[in-house]
Amino acid sequence: MIFKCFSTKPARKILLATILFFIMVSNCPGVEIIVNASVPDRSYTVQELRSIFAMQRPIWSNGGKIQVFVLPDDNPLHREFTKTRLNMFPHQFRRIWDRLLFSGTGHPPRQVDSLEEMIEKISTVPNSIGYAGAAPKNKNIRILRYE
Amino acid sequence: MNKHSFARLALILIILTSAPLASAYDLSDKAQIHGFFTQNAIHTTANQAYGSSEESVSYELTEAGLNLGYQPMERVSFAAQGLFRRAGELDSGSLTLDYGLIDLALFQHPMGSLGVRLGRVKNPLGLYNETRDVAFTTPTIILPPGIYFDRSRSLFLSSDGGQLYMDYHLGTGRLSGKINYGKVRNDNDEMRDAVLPLNATGDLDTQATFAGQMTYDINSGKYVAAISYADVTLDYDPGSMDRYTNGTIHFYPMVLSAQYNGDRISLTGEYLYQKNKFSHLGPLSPGGRTVSESWYVQAAYRFNYNWQLLGRYGEHYIDRDNRKGDFFKQIGLPPHMGFTKDLTLALRWDIKPWMMIRGEYHRLNGTSWLTTADNPDRNLTEQHHDLFALQLAFKF
C-alpha cells in the first residue's frame, strides 16, 4: 500500500523528510520577488502575493497603486516564479488577466521582454512589483519578504 | 461577404499585423493597446451553422477586436474595444463598439474596492458571457448552446448605462459583485425569430435592464462560485402582414456557476433557469409563462504548457415543461426546435502565448441552438447533426 511507507521506522521517516526537503529546495533556484523601494516593507502572505499578481488588489497599504510587471507566459523564469512562489501555473493567471482585459473591467500586468527591462522598471516605477533570478544590486530595489 | 465588410476586415488585419504581436503595445506608461483576431472553419453533416457549412466548409465566423486602456489618473481610467464580427447569414460583417467606458474607483483599500463604470459595459451572465467573442478566454469555439444561447447573444452582450462593482478579500477568498443597469442592445432579428418563430416582421425594442453577478473565489480563481441574474423587457412592435400583435416579452435568466481551475485539471458546471413571460402577442405566441432550462458539465485536462483536451456534455430546453418541443409541432415547425443536446470533444494547442489553434467535434441532437438567419426554412433542418470546427487565433 502507498500509505504504508509513512508508517515505517522513525529513522526512515527522517530520511524521507530530508530527501523531500532537498527535492523542494532544488526545485526552487533563485527566483526573488522584487519591489520598488517605495513599497511598504513588511512580510506578505503568499495569498496576498497571488491576488496582487492576479490584479485583484489595487493598492498597497501606503495607498499607492500597485504596478505589476511580468515576463511573457512562456519565459522559463515566469513559469518558475508562478509555480514555486505562488503555487500556480501561468495559464491560471492568464485566464484571469485575459478576462479583465477583454471585458474592459481591468488591466493585465505590464509585460516586459527581458530581465534587464524588468530590473529597469522595478527600479524606476514607484509601487512596482516583479521578480528576478537573483537579487539585483540596486538601491531602488528591495527583495520582498513573504511567508 | 460584400466589398464594404471586406474593406473593414482588411483594415483590422493591417492594424493587427503591423502591431508587434508578441506583447501589448505600450503607447506610454499610462496607455496600452491590445487586440485579437480569430478565424474559424466550420463543417456540419446537416443544417447550416455560421454560413454554408453543410457538406461544405464555412469560413464565415471571424472575430477581431482592438482595445485601448488609458489611465490618466490613479482612480480614473478609460477602456474601449472595437469589435469586428462576421457570423454566417446572421452578420455579414459589422464593426461595433464592444465596450466603451470610464471607470471611477470610488473607494480603494488593500482589502477591497468599490467603483462605477459608465458607458457601454459588458453584461456578466455565467462565466463566459463578458468575453464570449474572445477565443482565448472561452473553453471551446462553439459555447454551450443554452447558457450562451447564440440567438440571444446580441441581446445580453452589453448595456448602455453603468455598472457598480465591488470586491472584498476575506482570508484566502474574495467576494466580488457587479450590478449593471442600462439599455441592452439587440442588433439583429435573431432574438425576435427565436421568440416569435412564425415569420415575424416587426421589431423588438429593449427597455432599461438590470443584470448582476455575485462571485466568490478562493485562492485567486482556483475555486469559483457565481450566481448571475438579469431582468430583460422587450416590447414587440409588429410589422406589415405580421401574425403577431403588439405585446411584451420578459426574460429573467438566472445562472449558477461553479468552477475548479487546478494545475492540470479544470472542472466547470453551469445551470440556467430562465423564467419567460409573454403577453398580448396574439394567438400564435407561446403565451403565458414558461421556463427555459440549460446545464452543462465540462472537464479539461492540460498535458503540458501547450496542449489541452476538453470534454463536455450539456442540454438546453426552450420550455422545460415541454422538453420534446410539442409546441413547435402545433404551429407547423419541427419539434426538435425545442431542445439541443450537445456532446463536445475539443483539443487546444497554444503554440505561443499569442497564437493558438484548436479543433473540436460536437455531436448534436436538437436544433434550438441553430439560427433562423442560417436556416430560414426550419422544416428543412434535421434533428441529429455533427459539427466540426477548427480555429486559428492571435492576440497581442
mmCIF file of C-alpha atoms in Angstrom, chain B residues 10 20 23 40 46 53 67 71 79 87-89 114 131 138 159 161 181 194 246 254 271 273 286 299 311 332 334:
data_model
loop_
_atom_site.group_PDB
_atom_site.id
_atom_site.type_symbol
_atom_site.label_atom_id
_atom_site.label_comp_id
_atom_site.label_asym_id
_atom_site.label_seq_id
_atom_site.Cartn_x
_atom_site.Cartn_y
_atom_site.Cartn_z
ATOM 1 C CA ALA B 10 -8.647 44.146 -44.325
ATOM 2 C CA PRO B 20 4.142 43.803 -32.509
ATOM 3 C CA SER B 23 3.309 41.701 -26.480
ATOM 4 C CA ASN B 40 -12.818 29.654 -37.847
ATOM 5 C CA ALA B 46 -26.626 18.575 -41.701
ATOM 6 C CA SER B 53 -21.379 24.564 -43.513
ATOM 7 C CA ASN B 67 -8.894 47.741 -27.367
ATOM 8 C CA GLN B 71 -5.309 55.579 -17.118
ATOM 9 C CA ALA B 79 -11.337 51.424 -21.723
ATOM 10 C CA ALA B 87 -21.168 35.180 -38.385
ATOM 11 C CA GLY B 88 -22.764 33.451 -41.353
ATOM 12 C CA GLU B 89 -26.046 34.923 -42.551
ATOM 13 C CA LEU B 114 -15.779 49.905 -4.914
ATOM 14 C CA THR B 131 -15.704 37.759 -23.149
ATOM 15 C CA THR B 138 -13.557 30.674 -23.937
ATOM 16 C CA SER B 159 -25.684 47.545 -21.655
ATOM 17 C CA GLY B 161 -25.679 52.704 -18.886
ATOM 18 C CA TYR B 181 -28.251 48.960 -15.294
ATOM 19 C CA ALA B 194 -36.322 32.742 -31.649
ATOM 20 C CA ASN B 246 -48.265 44.476 -30.144
ATOM 21 C CA MET B 254 -30.526 33.066 -13.549
ATOM 22 C CA TYR B 271 -27.047 25.748 -14.748
ATOM 23 C CA TYR B 273 -33.081 28.655 -15.004
ATOM 24 C CA PRO B 286 -46.329 30.771 -26.861
ATOM 25 C CA ALA B 299 -13.741 18.743 -17.805
ATOM 26 C CA GLY B 311 -14.880 17.094 -22.893
ATOM 27 C CA GLY B 332 -46.177 23.510 -38.026
ATOM 28 C CA PRO B 334 -40.204 20.695 -36.238
#
